[in-house]
mmCIF file of C-alpha atoms in Angstrom:
data_model
loop_
_atom_site.group_PDB
_atom_site.id
_atom_site.type_symbol
_atom_site.label_atom_id
_atom_site.label_comp_id
_atom_site.label_asym_id
_atom_site.label_seq_id
_atom_site.Cartn_x
_atom_site.Cartn_y
_atom_site.Cartn_z
ATOM 1 C CA UNK A 1 -1.927 74.706 34.543
ATOM 2 C CA UNK A 2 -5.514 74.750 33.363
ATOM 3 C CA UNK A 3 -8.568 74.136 35.527
ATOM 4 C CA UNK A 4 -10.752 71.726 33.569
ATOM 5 C CA UNK A 5 -14.361 70.797 34.224
ATOM 6 C CA UNK A 6 -16.146 68.324 31.959
ATOM 7 C CA UNK A 7 -19.883 67.890 32.496
ATOM 8 C CA UNK A 8 -22.508 65.752 30.817
ATOM 9 C CA UNK A 9 -26.267 65.732 31.410
ATOM 10 C CA UNK A 10 -25.771 62.784 33.783
ATOM 11 C CA UNK A 11 -22.829 63.936 35.947
ATOM 12 C CA UNK A 12 -19.544 65.769 36.308
ATOM 13 C CA UNK A 13 -17.143 63.596 34.297
ATOM 14 C CA UNK A 14 -13.910 65.291 35.416
ATOM 15 C CA UNK A 15 -12.825 68.258 37.496
ATOM 16 C CA UNK A 16 -9.182 69.109 38.144
ATOM 17 C CA UNK A 17 -5.948 70.605 36.855
ATOM 18 C CA UNK A 18 -4.411 69.555 33.536
ATOM 19 C CA UNK A 19 -1.590 70.782 31.292
ATOM 20 C CA UNK A 20 -3.604 70.671 28.059
ATOM 21 C CA UNK A 21 -6.940 69.642 26.550
ATOM 22 C CA UNK A 22 -7.530 68.457 22.979
ATOM 23 C CA UNK A 23 -11.081 68.787 21.651
ATOM 24 C CA UNK A 24 -12.882 67.983 18.369
ATOM 25 C CA UNK A 25 -14.022 71.469 17.311
ATOM 26 C CA UNK A 26 -16.582 71.984 14.557
ATOM 27 C CA UNK A 27 -13.848 73.408 12.302
ATOM 28 C CA UNK A 28 -11.305 70.746 13.283
ATOM 29 C CA UNK A 29 -9.439 69.458 16.304
ATOM 30 C CA UNK A 30 -7.564 71.954 18.473
ATOM 31 C CA UNK A 31 -5.517 71.983 21.656
ATOM 32 C CA UNK A 32 -5.992 74.314 24.611
ATOM 33 C CA UNK A 33 -2.849 75.217 26.536
ATOM 34 C CA UNK A 34 -2.073 77.538 29.457
ATOM 35 C CA UNK A 35 -2.913 81.205 28.717
ATOM 36 C CA UNK A 36 -5.100 80.323 25.704
ATOM 37 C CA UNK A 37 -7.117 83.217 24.321
ATOM 38 C CA UNK A 38 -10.768 83.303 25.456
ATOM 39 C CA UNK A 39 -12.915 81.184 23.143
ATOM 40 C CA UNK A 40 -16.299 79.510 22.883
ATOM 41 C CA UNK A 41 -16.651 76.703 20.351
ATOM 42 C CA UNK A 42 -19.086 73.956 19.466
ATOM 43 C CA UNK A 43 -17.745 70.415 19.454
ATOM 44 C CA UNK A 44 -18.483 67.603 17.035
ATOM 45 C CA UNK A 45 -18.370 63.834 17.470
ATOM 46 C CA UNK A 46 -14.878 62.751 18.452
ATOM 47 C CA UNK A 47 -12.520 62.386 21.407
ATOM 48 C CA UNK A 48 -11.634 64.821 24.194
ATOM 49 C CA UNK A 49 -8.082 64.155 25.442
ATOM 50 C CA UNK A 50 -6.832 65.350 28.845
ATOM 51 C CA UNK A 51 -4.455 64.128 31.574
ATOM 52 C CA UNK A 52 -3.631 60.966 29.617
ATOM 53 C CA UNK A 53 -7.337 60.089 29.342
ATOM 54 C CA UNK A 54 -9.721 59.958 26.385
ATOM 55 C CA UNK A 55 -13.451 60.626 26.453
ATOM 56 C CA UNK A 56 -15.561 59.764 23.406
ATOM 57 C CA UNK A 57 -18.281 62.370 22.796
ATOM 58 C CA UNK A 58 -21.199 62.899 20.421
ATOM 59 C CA UNK A 59 -20.918 66.703 20.576
ATOM 60 C CA UNK A 60 -21.088 69.678 22.888
ATOM 61 C CA UNK A 61 -19.450 73.009 23.684
ATOM 62 C CA UNK A 62 -16.193 74.284 25.156
ATOM 63 C CA UNK A 63 -15.507 77.668 26.777
ATOM 64 C CA UNK A 64 -12.078 78.972 27.785
ATOM 65 C CA UNK A 65 -11.408 82.032 29.926
ATOM 66 C CA UNK A 66 -8.493 82.867 32.244
ATOM 67 C CA UNK A 67 -7.085 79.309 32.254
ATOM 68 C CA UNK A 68 -10.491 77.835 33.102
ATOM 69 C CA UNK A 69 -11.842 75.339 30.582
ATOM 70 C CA UNK A 70 -15.496 74.314 30.766
ATOM 71 C CA UNK A 71 -16.621 71.448 28.539
ATOM 72 C CA UNK A 72 -20.282 70.465 28.279
ATOM 73 C CA UNK A 73 -20.691 67.249 26.299
ATOM 74 C CA UNK A 74 -22.944 64.364 25.402
ATOM 75 C CA UNK A 75 -21.032 61.154 26.107
ATOM 76 C CA UNK A 76 -20.795 58.477 23.404
ATOM 77 C CA UNK A 77 -21.509 55.314 25.416
#
């Protein structure tokens, strides 16, 4: 399992355990699974998918290290 934390300037959008996270990376969409290699990537406008939920974003960043995924985004409301 991955520990996922999604934050926006306004609040913590989600914090918990998930099996995977799909994000709209600058070079294309990619999926983060358990034991993913460490990575830091910028995100473009699109949808973050996790735990059966979808979050529309304008952009942001994602960092992965030791099964911890931190996503800092601007929400598309």
